[in-house]
Short mmCIF file of C-alpha atoms in Angstrom, two decimals:
data_model
loop_
_atom_site.label_atom_id
_atom_site.label_comp_id
_atom_site.label_asym_id
_atom_site.label_seq_id
_atom_site.Cartn_x
_atom_site.Cartn_y
_atom_site.Cartn_z
CA MET T 1 -30.92 -7.89 -3.16
CA THR T 2 -28.51 -8.08 -5.92
CA VAL T 3 -27.30 -4.21 -6.83
CA VAL T 4 -24.59 -5.20 -9.18
CA GLU T 5 -23.77 -8.05 -11.11
CA LEU T 6 -20.62 -9.29 -13.37
CA VAL T 7 -21.13 -11.64 -15.87
CA GLY T 8 -18.48 -13.46 -17.80
CA ILE T 9 -16.00 -10.40 -17.60
CA THR T 10 -13.03 -10.90 -19.59
CA LYS T 11 -10.15 -8.32 -20.13
CA ARG T 12 -6.85 -9.29 -21.79
CA PHE T 13 -3.80 -7.23 -22.00
CA PRO T 14 -0.38 -8.10 -23.95
CA GLY T 15 0.76 -11.81 -22.93
CA VAL T 16 -1.83 -11.99 -20.16
CA VAL T 17 -5.41 -12.77 -19.49
CA ALA T 18 -6.25 -10.31 -16.51
CA ASN T 19 -9.84 -11.10 -16.16
CA ASP T 20 -11.04 -14.66 -17.31
CA GLY T 21 -14.76 -15.10 -17.65
CA ILE T 22 -15.50 -13.64 -13.80
CA SER T 23 -18.98 -13.72 -12.69
CA LEU T 24 -19.71 -12.22 -9.23
CA ALA T 25 -22.93 -10.63 -7.66
CA PHE T 26 -22.83 -8.02 -4.90
CA GLU T 27 -25.66 -7.49 -2.27
CA ALA T 28 -27.09 -4.49 -0.89
CA GLY T 29 -26.44 -4.48 2.87
CA GLU T 30 -23.34 -6.46 2.46
CA ILE T 31 -19.53 -6.35 2.92
CA HIS T 32 -17.98 -8.21 0.04
CA ALA T 33 -14.24 -8.72 0.46
CA ILE T 34 -12.05 -9.38 -2.91
CA LEU T 35 -8.88 -11.27 -2.32
CA GLY T 36 -6.04 -12.52 -4.26
CA GLU T 37 -2.24 -12.62 -5.24
CA ASN T 38 -0.56 -9.80 -7.11
CA GLY T 39 -1.77 -10.37 -10.80
CA ALA T 40 -4.87 -12.24 -9.78
CA GLY T 41 -6.80 -9.85 -11.42
CA LYS T 42 -8.31 -7.67 -8.54
CA SER T 43 -7.39 -4.34 -9.71
CA THR T 44 -8.48 -4.84 -13.30
CA LEU T 45 -11.79 -6.21 -12.18
CA MET T 46 -12.47 -2.98 -10.14
CA SER T 47 -11.19 -0.64 -12.65
CA ILE T 48 -13.73 -2.40 -15.29
CA LEU T 49 -16.59 -1.82 -12.41
CA SER T 50 -15.74 1.58 -11.79
CA GLY T 51 -15.55 2.73 -15.59
CA LEU T 52 -11.77 3.29 -16.05
CA THR T 53 -11.36 0.00 -18.34
CA HIS T 54 -13.74 -1.42 -20.89
CA PRO T 55 -13.91 -5.38 -20.43
CA ASP T 56 -13.02 -7.35 -23.79
CA SER T 57 -16.32 -9.14 -23.34
CA GLY T 58 -19.04 -9.92 -20.70
CA GLU T 59 -21.91 -7.79 -18.95
CA ILE T 60 -22.14 -5.50 -16.07
CA ILE T 61 -25.76 -5.50 -14.91
CA VAL T 62 -26.88 -2.69 -12.21
CA ASP T 63 -30.46 -3.06 -10.93
CA GLY T 64 -31.35 -5.79 -13.26
CA LYS T 65 -30.31 -3.69 -16.45
CA THR T 66 -27.38 -4.28 -18.35
CA VAL T 67 -25.04 -0.79 -18.41
CA ARG T 68 -22.11 0.04 -20.27
CA PHE T 69 -19.46 2.42 -18.77
CA ASN T 70 -17.42 4.79 -21.01
CA ALA T 71 -15.76 6.68 -17.95
CA PRO T 72 -16.05 7.02 -14.15
CA VAL T 73 -18.70 9.51 -14.25
CA ASP T 74 -20.91 6.75 -15.93
CA ALA T 75 -20.26 4.46 -13.06
CA ILE T 76 -20.95 7.30 -10.64
CA ALA T 77 -24.16 8.09 -12.55
CA CYS T 78 -25.12 4.43 -11.87
CA GLY T 79 -24.51 4.68 -7.91
CA ILE T 80 -20.92 3.03 -8.18
CA GLY T 81 -18.19 5.05 -6.51
CA MET T 82 -14.37 4.08 -5.82
CA ILE T 83 -12.30 5.43 -2.98
CA TYR T 84 -8.83 4.85 -4.06
CA GLN T 85 -5.60 3.89 -1.73
CA HIS T 86 -4.22 7.47 -2.83
CA PHE T 87 -7.04 9.80 -2.13
CA MET T 88 -8.53 12.02 -5.27
CA LEU T 89 -8.73 15.22 -3.38
CA VAL T 90 -6.95 18.59 -4.29
CA ASP T 91 -5.07 19.19 -0.88
CA ALA T 92 -5.33 23.32 -1.31
CA PHE T 93 -8.94 23.48 -1.59
CA THR T 94 -11.35 23.16 1.50
CA VAL T 95 -13.55 20.31 2.23
CA MET T 96 -16.54 21.87 0.58
CA GLU T 97 -14.56 23.09 -2.24
CA ASN T 98 -13.46 19.22 -3.23
CA PHE T 99 -17.10 18.30 -3.31
CA LEU T 100 -17.91 21.08 -6.22
CA VAL T 101 -14.98 20.18 -8.24
CA GLY T 102 -16.38 19.08 -11.60
CA VAL T 103 -19.74 20.77 -10.84
CA ARG T 104 -21.25 24.20 -11.03
CA SER T 105 -21.03 25.96 -7.76
CA GLY T 106 -24.45 27.63 -8.11
CA GLY T 107 -23.20 30.67 -6.28
CA LYS T 108 -23.09 31.53 -2.51
CA GLN T 109 -26.62 30.16 -1.67
CA ARG T 110 -25.58 26.67 -3.02
CA ARG T 111 -22.62 26.79 -0.89
CA VAL T 112 -24.53 27.41 2.06
CA GLU T 113 -26.74 24.47 1.33
CA LEU T 114 -23.80 22.06 0.38
CA LYS T 115 -22.34 23.18 4.00
CA ARG T 116 -25.42 22.09 5.67
CA GLU T 117 -25.54 19.02 3.48
CA ILE T 118 -22.31 17.89 4.30
CA GLU T 119 -22.66 18.57 8.33
CA THR T 120 -25.84 16.40 7.71
CA LEU T 121 -24.22 13.44 6.34
CA SER T 122 -21.19 13.68 8.78
CA LYS T 123 -23.52 13.39 11.84
CA ARG T 124 -25.89 10.65 10.14
CA TYR T 125 -22.83 8.44 9.57
CA GLY T 126 -20.48 9.46 12.26
CA LEU T 127 -17.86 11.15 9.83
CA GLN T 128 -17.10 14.23 11.49
CA VAL T 129 -15.19 16.65 9.04
CA ASN T 130 -15.20 20.50 9.23
CA PRO T 131 -16.59 21.52 5.42
CA GLU T 132 -14.32 24.50 5.81
CA ALA T 133 -11.15 22.84 6.85
CA ARG T 134 -8.46 22.89 4.52
CA VAL T 135 -7.68 19.17 3.03
CA SER T 136 -4.09 19.60 3.35
CA ASP T 137 -4.55 20.03 7.15
CA LEU T 138 -6.41 16.97 7.71
CA SER T 139 -5.42 13.46 9.15
CA VAL T 140 -5.27 10.73 6.58
CA GLY T 141 -8.22 9.23 8.30
CA GLU T 142 -10.07 12.57 7.89
CA LYS T 143 -9.26 12.53 4.29
CA GLN T 144 -10.86 9.23 3.76
CA ARG T 145 -14.00 10.25 5.69
CA VAL T 146 -13.96 13.00 2.94
CA GLU T 147 -13.97 10.55 0.20
CA ILE T 148 -16.65 8.59 1.55
CA LEU T 149 -18.95 11.57 2.36
CA ARG T 150 -18.35 12.71 -1.51
CA MET T 151 -19.86 9.28 -2.62
CA LEU T 152 -22.54 9.36 -0.27
CA HIS T 153 -23.33 13.27 -1.34
CA ARG T 154 -23.19 11.85 -4.97
CA GLY T 155 -25.56 9.08 -4.17
CA ALA T 156 -23.34 6.02 -4.38
CA LYS T 157 -25.01 2.91 -3.36
CA VAL T 158 -22.00 0.66 -4.10
CA PHE T 159 -18.85 1.84 -2.49
CA ILE T 160 -15.35 0.24 -3.86
CA LEU T 161 -12.55 0.61 -1.34
CA ASP T 162 -8.99 -0.22 -2.66
CA GLU T 163 -6.53 -1.02 0.30
CA PRO T 164 -8.53 1.51 2.77
CA THR T 165 -6.88 0.62 5.93
CA SER T 166 -2.98 0.63 4.62
CA VAL T 167 -2.34 4.08 5.95
CA LEU T 168 -4.52 4.01 9.02
CA THR T 169 -3.72 3.72 12.62
CA PRO T 170 -5.31 0.92 14.45
CA GLN T 171 -7.91 3.24 16.07
CA GLU T 172 -8.81 4.81 12.62
CA VAL T 173 -9.02 1.07 11.48
CA ASP T 174 -11.58 0.39 13.97
CA GLN T 175 -13.55 3.53 12.98
CA LEU T 176 -13.68 2.71 9.38
CA GLY T 177 -15.12 -0.69 10.32
CA THR T 178 -17.81 0.84 12.25
CA THR T 179 -18.51 3.32 9.22
CA LEU T 180 -18.54 0.41 6.75
CA ARG T 181 -21.10 -1.63 8.94
CA HIS T 182 -23.17 1.44 9.35
CA LEU T 183 -23.27 2.08 5.36
CA ALA T 184 -24.05 -1.86 5.16
CA ARG T 185 -27.15 -1.54 7.36
CA GLU T 186 -28.40 1.29 5.55
CA GLY T 187 -28.56 -1.05 2.39
CA LYS T 188 -25.21 -0.11 0.69
CA ALA T 189 -23.09 -2.54 -0.89
CA ILE T 190 -19.39 -2.44 0.07
CA ILE T 191 -16.48 -4.08 -1.99
CA PHE T 192 -13.61 -4.25 0.02
CA ILE T 193 -10.21 -4.97 -1.57
CA THR T 194 -7.36 -5.88 0.83
CA HIS T 195 -4.46 -8.13 1.71
CA LYS T 196 -4.78 -8.28 5.33
CA LEU T 197 -6.73 -11.36 6.13
CA ALA T 198 -7.32 -10.45 9.70
CA GLU T 199 -9.46 -7.42 8.41
CA VAL T 200 -11.44 -9.71 6.23
CA VAL T 201 -12.29 -12.09 9.10
CA LYS T 202 -13.23 -9.12 11.26
CA PHE T 203 -15.36 -6.84 8.77
CA ALA T 204 -16.39 -9.06 5.83
CA ASP T 205 -19.66 -10.73 5.22
CA CYS T 206 -18.40 -12.82 2.48
CA VAL T 207 -15.28 -13.20 0.46
CA THR T 208 -14.27 -14.07 -3.04
CA VAL T 209 -10.89 -15.26 -3.88
CA LEU T 210 -9.33 -14.60 -7.21
CA ARG T 211 -6.57 -16.64 -8.66
CA SER T 212 -4.75 -16.12 -12.25
CA GLY T 213 -7.92 -14.17 -13.21
CA LYS T 214 -10.74 -16.58 -12.02
CA VAL T 215 -12.91 -16.69 -9.24
CA ALA T 216 -11.15 -19.54 -6.98
CA ALA T 217 -14.03 -19.53 -4.30
CA THR T 218 -16.68 -17.37 -2.74
CA LEU T 219 -17.26 -18.01 0.98
CA GLU T 220 -19.83 -16.90 3.55
CA LYS T 221 -19.30 -15.30 6.73
CA THR T 222 -19.37 -18.60 8.88
CA GLN T 223 -16.87 -20.22 6.39
CA ILE T 224 -14.11 -17.49 6.48
CA SER T 225 -11.09 -18.38 8.50
CA LEU T 226 -7.47 -17.16 8.26
CA GLU T 227 -6.26 -20.69 7.39
CA LYS T 228 -8.82 -21.16 5.08
CA LEU T 229 -8.19 -18.16 3.12
CA ALA T 230 -4.41 -18.34 3.19
CA GLY T 231 -4.83 -21.69 1.66
CA LEU T 232 -7.15 -20.57 -1.00
CA MET T 233 -4.96 -17.70 -1.85
CA VAL T 234 -1.61 -19.29 -2.08
CA GLY T 235 -2.11 -22.90 -1.28
CA ASP T 236 -0.08 -22.89 1.82
CA GLU T 237 -1.41 -22.10 5.27
CA GLN T 238 1.95 -22.12 6.71
CA VAL T 239 2.63 -18.41 5.52
CA LEU T 240 0.47 -17.49 8.52
CA SER T 241 2.85 -19.46 10.96
CA GLN T 242 6.07 -17.42 10.64
CA ARG T 243 7.80 -17.23 14.06
CA TYR T 244 9.84 -14.07 15.04
CA LEU T 245 13.50 -14.89 15.80
CA SER T 246 15.12 -12.73 18.08
CA SER T 247 18.40 -10.88 17.00
CA SER T 248 21.81 -9.80 18.71
CA PRO T 249 22.60 -6.54 17.27
CA GLY T 250 26.29 -5.57 16.72
CA GLU T 251 27.99 -2.21 16.31
CA GLU T 252 26.38 1.08 15.48
CA ILE T 253 26.48 1.44 11.67
CA LEU T 254 24.80 4.86 11.27
CA ARG T 255 23.63 7.65 13.83
CA LEU T 256 21.10 10.55 13.02
CA GLU T 257 21.30 13.33 15.23
CA TYR T 258 18.61 15.90 15.02
CA ALA T 259 17.42 18.43 17.79
CA ASP T 260 17.07 16.25 21.11
CA VAL T 261 16.53 13.02 19.09
CA THR T 262 19.16 10.39 18.11
CA LEU T 263 18.45 7.41 16.00
CA SER T 264 20.79 5.18 15.80
CA LEU T 265 20.87 1.73 13.65
CA ARG T 266 23.09 -1.11 14.48
CA ALA T 267 24.44 -3.98 12.35
CA GLY T 268 22.13 -7.24 12.68
CA GLU T 269 18.75 -5.55 13.49
CA ILE T 270 15.64 -4.13 11.96
CA LEU T 271 14.69 -0.95 13.10
CA GLY T 272 11.17 -0.11 12.17
CA VAL T 273 9.72 3.41 11.63
CA ALA T 274 6.09 3.70 12.06
CA GLY T 275 3.84 6.82 11.40
CA VAL T 276 0.66 7.76 9.64
CA ALA T 277 1.68 8.91 5.83
CA GLY T 278 3.02 12.26 5.36
CA ASN T 279 4.92 12.35 8.67
CA GLY T 280 8.32 12.63 7.42
CA GLN T 281 8.91 9.03 6.43
CA ARG T 282 9.93 9.55 2.79
CA GLU T 283 12.24 12.48 4.04
CA LEU T 284 13.80 10.40 6.50
CA ALA T 285 14.59 7.44 4.24
CA GLU T 286 15.84 9.89 1.45
CA ALA T 287 18.32 11.66 3.58
CA ILE T 288 19.62 8.54 4.97
CA ALA T 289 19.97 7.22 1.46
CA GLY T 290 22.01 10.19 0.19
CA LEU T 291 19.26 11.11 -2.07
CA ARG T 292 18.24 14.46 -0.09
CA PRO T 293 20.59 16.93 1.56
CA LEU T 294 20.09 17.33 5.42
CA THR T 295 19.02 20.84 6.16
CA ALA T 296 19.68 20.63 9.91
CA GLY T 297 21.20 17.72 12.28
CA LYS T 298 24.00 15.31 11.57
CA LEU T 299 24.30 11.94 9.83
CA SER T 300 27.08 9.83 10.92
CA PHE T 301 28.32 6.56 9.11
CA ARG T 302 30.50 4.29 11.53
CA GLY T 303 31.37 7.26 13.67
CA VAL T 304 32.34 9.69 10.77
CA GLU T 305 29.76 12.58 9.66
CA THR T 306 28.74 12.43 6.10
CA ARG T 307 27.45 15.16 4.23
CA GLU T 308 28.09 13.40 0.86
CA ARG T 309 24.64 13.18 -0.90
CA GLY T 310 25.84 10.27 -3.15
CA TYR T 311 27.54 8.18 -0.38
CA GLY T 312 24.54 5.99 -0.59
CA GLN T 313 25.10 4.98 -4.23
CA ASN T 314 28.71 3.41 -3.54
CA GLY T 315 27.41 0.06 -2.58
CA ARG T 316 27.27 0.60 1.18
CA VAL T 317 23.65 1.43 1.25
CA ARG T 318 20.76 -0.22 -0.80
CA PHE T 319 17.34 1.61 -1.07
CA ILE T 320 13.89 0.16 -1.76
CA PRO T 321 11.77 3.68 -2.15
CA GLU T 322 8.20 4.50 -1.76
CA ASP T 323 7.90 5.71 -5.20
CA ARG T 324 8.45 2.48 -7.47
CA ILE T 325 8.21 4.11 -10.92
CA GLY T 326 9.55 7.77 -9.97
CA THR T 327 12.70 6.52 -7.96
CA GLY T 328 12.99 2.78 -7.95
CA LEU T 329 12.42 1.76 -11.57
CA ALA T 330 13.27 2.79 -15.35
CA PRO T 331 10.00 2.20 -16.82
CA THR T 332 10.84 2.00 -20.47
CA MET T 333 13.81 -0.74 -19.57
CA SER T 334 13.10 -4.31 -19.68
CA VAL T 335 12.35 -6.51 -16.68
CA GLU T 336 15.50 -8.02 -16.80
CA HIS T 337 17.62 -5.03 -17.13
CA ASN T 338 15.70 -3.23 -14.21
CA LEU T 339 16.67 -6.50 -12.26
CA VAL T 340 20.17 -6.24 -12.64
CA LEU T 341 20.83 -2.09 -12.56
CA ARG T 342 22.65 -2.60 -9.44
CA GLN T 343 25.25 -5.11 -10.90
CA TYR T 344 25.92 -2.84 -14.23
CA SER T 345 29.06 -1.52 -13.26
CA HIS T 346 30.91 -4.95 -12.27
CA PRO T 347 31.39 -8.67 -13.10
CA PRO T 348 29.87 -10.90 -14.06
CA ILE T 349 27.40 -8.70 -15.71
CA THR T 350 30.06 -6.60 -17.29
CA TRP T 351 33.01 -7.16 -19.40
CA GLY T 352 35.00 -4.19 -19.90
CA ILE T 353 32.67 -1.75 -21.08
CA LEU T 354 30.29 -4.28 -22.56
CA LEU T 355 27.21 -6.13 -21.16
CA ARG T 356 27.42 -9.96 -20.97
CA GLN T 357 23.82 -10.67 -22.15
CA ALA T 358 23.78 -14.33 -21.65
CA LYS T 359 24.75 -13.77 -17.64
CA LEU T 360 22.47 -10.93 -17.44
CA ARG T 361 19.66 -13.10 -18.69
CA GLU T 362 20.77 -15.97 -16.25
CA ILE T 363 20.69 -13.50 -13.20
CA ALA T 364 17.39 -12.14 -14.18
CA ALA T 365 15.86 -15.30 -14.31
CA LYS T 366 16.76 -16.61 -10.91
CA LEU T 367 15.62 -13.39 -9.31
CA ILE T 368 12.13 -13.86 -11.42
CA ALA T 369 11.80 -17.38 -10.32
CA ASP T 370 12.88 -16.89 -6.69
CA PHE T 371 10.40 -13.78 -6.41
CA ARG T 372 7.66 -15.32 -8.59
CA ILE T 373 7.71 -12.13 -10.69
CA LYS T 374 4.97 -12.59 -13.38
CA ALA T 375 6.37 -11.13 -16.50
CA PRO T 376 5.12 -12.94 -19.78
CA ARG T 377 8.50 -11.83 -21.35
CA PRO T 378 11.52 -10.82 -19.27
CA ASN T 379 12.73 -8.33 -22.17
CA MET T 380 9.28 -6.50 -22.03
CA PRO T 381 9.04 -2.94 -20.81
CA ILE T 382 8.49 -3.02 -16.71
CA GLU T 383 5.91 -0.45 -16.99
CA TYR T 384 3.54 -3.37 -18.39
CA LEU T 385 3.29 -5.32 -15.13
CA SER T 386 1.26 -4.69 -12.44
CA GLY T 387 2.12 -2.59 -9.31
CA GLY T 388 2.66 -5.79 -7.21
CA ASN T 389 4.88 -7.33 -9.55
CA ARG T 390 7.05 -4.11 -10.09
CA GLN T 391 7.56 -4.03 -6.50
CA LYS T 392 8.75 -7.39 -6.37
CA VAL T 393 11.50 -6.32 -9.14
CA ILE T 394 12.80 -3.75 -6.71
CA VAL T 395 12.76 -5.80 -3.98
CA ALA T 396 14.69 -8.45 -5.69
CA ARG T 397 17.13 -6.38 -6.85
CA GLU T 398 18.11 -4.49 -3.52
CA THR T 399 18.10 -7.50 -1.38
CA ALA T 400 20.22 -9.50 -3.85
CA GLU T 401 23.30 -8.91 -2.31
CA ASN T 402 23.81 -7.90 1.28
CA PRO T 403 24.90 -4.39 1.85
CA GLU T 404 25.91 -2.85 4.97
CA ILE T 405 22.58 -0.89 5.44
CA LEU T 406 19.16 -1.67 3.93
CA ILE T 407 16.44 0.97 3.89
CA ALA T 408 13.07 -0.36 3.13
CA ALA T 409 10.31 2.03 2.46
CA ASN T 410 6.87 0.25 2.73
CA PRO T 411 8.30 -2.93 0.98
CA THR T 412 5.43 -5.16 0.99
CA GLN T 413 2.90 -2.42 0.14
CA GLY T 414 0.59 -4.11 -2.55
CA LEU T 415 2.04 -7.42 -2.29
CA ASP T 416 0.31 -10.69 -1.66
CA LEU T 417 0.44 -13.12 1.36
CA ALA T 418 3.08 -15.25 -0.01
CA THR T 419 5.08 -12.62 -1.65
CA THR T 420 4.89 -10.72 1.64
CA ALA T 421 6.14 -13.86 3.69
CA MET T 422 8.83 -14.28 1.43
CA VAL T 423 10.09 -10.53 1.73
CA HIS T 424 9.62 -10.66 5.63
CA GLN T 425 11.91 -13.90 5.52
CA LYS T 426 14.48 -12.38 3.33
CA LEU T 427 14.67 -9.15 5.80
CA GLU T 428 15.38 -11.64 8.55
CA GLU T 429 17.87 -13.55 6.71
CA MET T 430 19.88 -10.23 5.96
CA ARG T 431 19.74 -9.09 9.44
CA ASN T 432 20.80 -12.44 10.70
CA ALA T 433 23.94 -11.79 8.27
CA GLY T 434 24.61 -8.65 10.00
CA VAL T 435 22.85 -6.22 7.79
CA ALA T 436 21.61 -2.88 9.36
CA ILE T 437 17.82 -2.69 8.25
CA LEU T 438 15.70 0.46 8.57
CA LEU T 439 11.95 -0.71 7.73
CA ILE T 440 9.80 2.13 7.22
CA SER T 441 6.04 0.74 7.02
CA GLU T 442 2.62 2.07 7.28
CA ASP T 443 1.62 -1.16 8.16
CA LEU T 444 1.86 -1.34 12.09
CA ASP T 445 1.44 -5.17 12.02
CA GLU T 446 4.20 -5.71 9.94
CA LEU T 447 6.36 -3.68 12.14
CA LEU T 448 5.38 -5.70 15.35
CA ALA T 449 6.04 -8.97 13.43
CA ILE T 450 9.70 -8.46 12.51
CA ALA T 451 11.06 -5.23 13.87
CA ASP T 452 13.51 -5.36 16.50
CA ARG T 453 12.78 -1.71 17.77
CA ILE T 454 10.40 0.56 16.49
CA ALA T 455 10.58 4.48 16.22
CA VAL T 456 7.57 6.43 16.03
CA LEU T 457 7.29 9.68 13.69
CA HIS T 458 4.77 12.35 13.84
CA GLY T 459 4.78 15.54 12.45
CA GLY T 460 8.49 15.21 11.15
CA ASN T 461 9.62 14.26 14.60
CA ILE T 462 10.70 11.01 16.52
CA VAL T 463 8.33 11.02 19.32
CA ASP T 464 9.44 7.52 21.03
CA ILE T 465 11.42 4.51 20.22
CA VAL T 466 9.56 1.43 21.73
CA ASP T 467 10.18 -2.50 21.91
CA PRO T 468 7.58 -4.05 19.84
CA ARG T 469 7.19 -7.17 22.34
CA THR T 470 6.53 -5.02 25.35
CA THR T 471 4.41 -2.11 23.90
CA ARG T 472 0.87 -2.50 23.17
CA ARG T 473 -0.44 -2.16 19.61
CA GLU T 474 -3.04 0.48 20.68
CA ASP T 475 -0.39 2.47 22.41
CA ILE T 476 1.81 2.68 19.28
CA GLY T 477 -1.26 3.85 17.44
CA LEU T 478 -1.84 6.72 19.96
CA LEU T 479 1.88 7.87 19.60
CA MET T 480 1.39 7.71 15.56
CA SER T 481 -1.72 10.08 16.13
CA GLY T 482 0.59 12.57 18.26
CA VAL T 483 -1.13 11.72 21.76
CA ASN T 484 1.72 11.97 24.20
CA GLY T 485 3.36 9.02 25.56
CA GLY T 486 0.79 6.77 23.56
CA LYS T 487 -1.73 6.93 26.55
CA ARG T 488 -5.36 8.11 26.34
#
């Protein structure tokens, strides 16, 4: 039975048609995956369906009736709920208090009833959560359960999940799959947005591939394969067949000593850092990049201890930050100026104190072409680009020249299959050229694919450093969860 239908949805932004006459139907009891390259229109389409954005034309039909959403609350009233990649929870509140946000509490009696309702839903769907626990004390997987429970409590019959596995351990991914299958069996419609093709093959009943704002294809379960999906998305199945090339690490470039832990980064290697979000990855990256002072421990560069906060800005260290707009980009500046920010202070971009505009545009144009950055006009403010294309700008800029150290924090987060493969190839080229690379990623599959060693973080500490070619994926997942030794 069709629960929601989109008919001829079109949405335009300055210089681009994000959705071009898209028609789709979502069925009760079905997990429907949405795939597409960056800029294909996935996020815009889901924003329209969840009430965040208005279409320029087209219809949304819920249970056979045409509806118009002026805000997300209208979509929720029609049983459509969206669970974002970055959870919409108040960390300082308890689980139960988060359920009460935006509604009248109804006093003590209502709170008692609400606690009972949460416990009943938790048991029914296997989503165990303590209603009185403070959200800040929950793991990422538990926070996701709270979001799902909130939507169930609000009566949602359509669940939109945006990149739901991007911050989960392997064990939590399997648990989420079980939950989604349970929801589907009870007649819920599940819309699953992801870049991970293996999860589509594993979880989805059908998949729609978007390309350039249009529906490229919709496949049923029996038609889904990794090769077919890759071909539909980027027209090249070879992106699935990258082979890892072993490295020969050179001298130690950087050493971090803290308590009983020593983290050594060598020239010509990719040292991966695995961990569930919020376990100290960002602080580690910013400390090594020279953006955050050390409060304890010792950081040495080529055997010499450094406490200089700005040393990372002198050309020896390049940094792909996790926070694209806050740290990585100047949002009101143009795409081309953001691409060459690193080269402002030296030729060929500058001539004395003046910028050579023609050379600037030439260098920016090459990076735009090499990284397939979708920018209708290179001189437009970068804030108008999609999140994935902003990320491409940062990666292109920071990898344009070989530094001594590259710190890459979730460099492929939000990128499509082809661009992810391109970034991985670039990182391997830099490593083979002798660059020392610290790759921090919440995608364990990415680390297993290209890292030479993996340091596992939990609770702000490095709990182990493992060889990705001899360590089981599940054992690394357990280390990420804080299980000693990675063993059950």
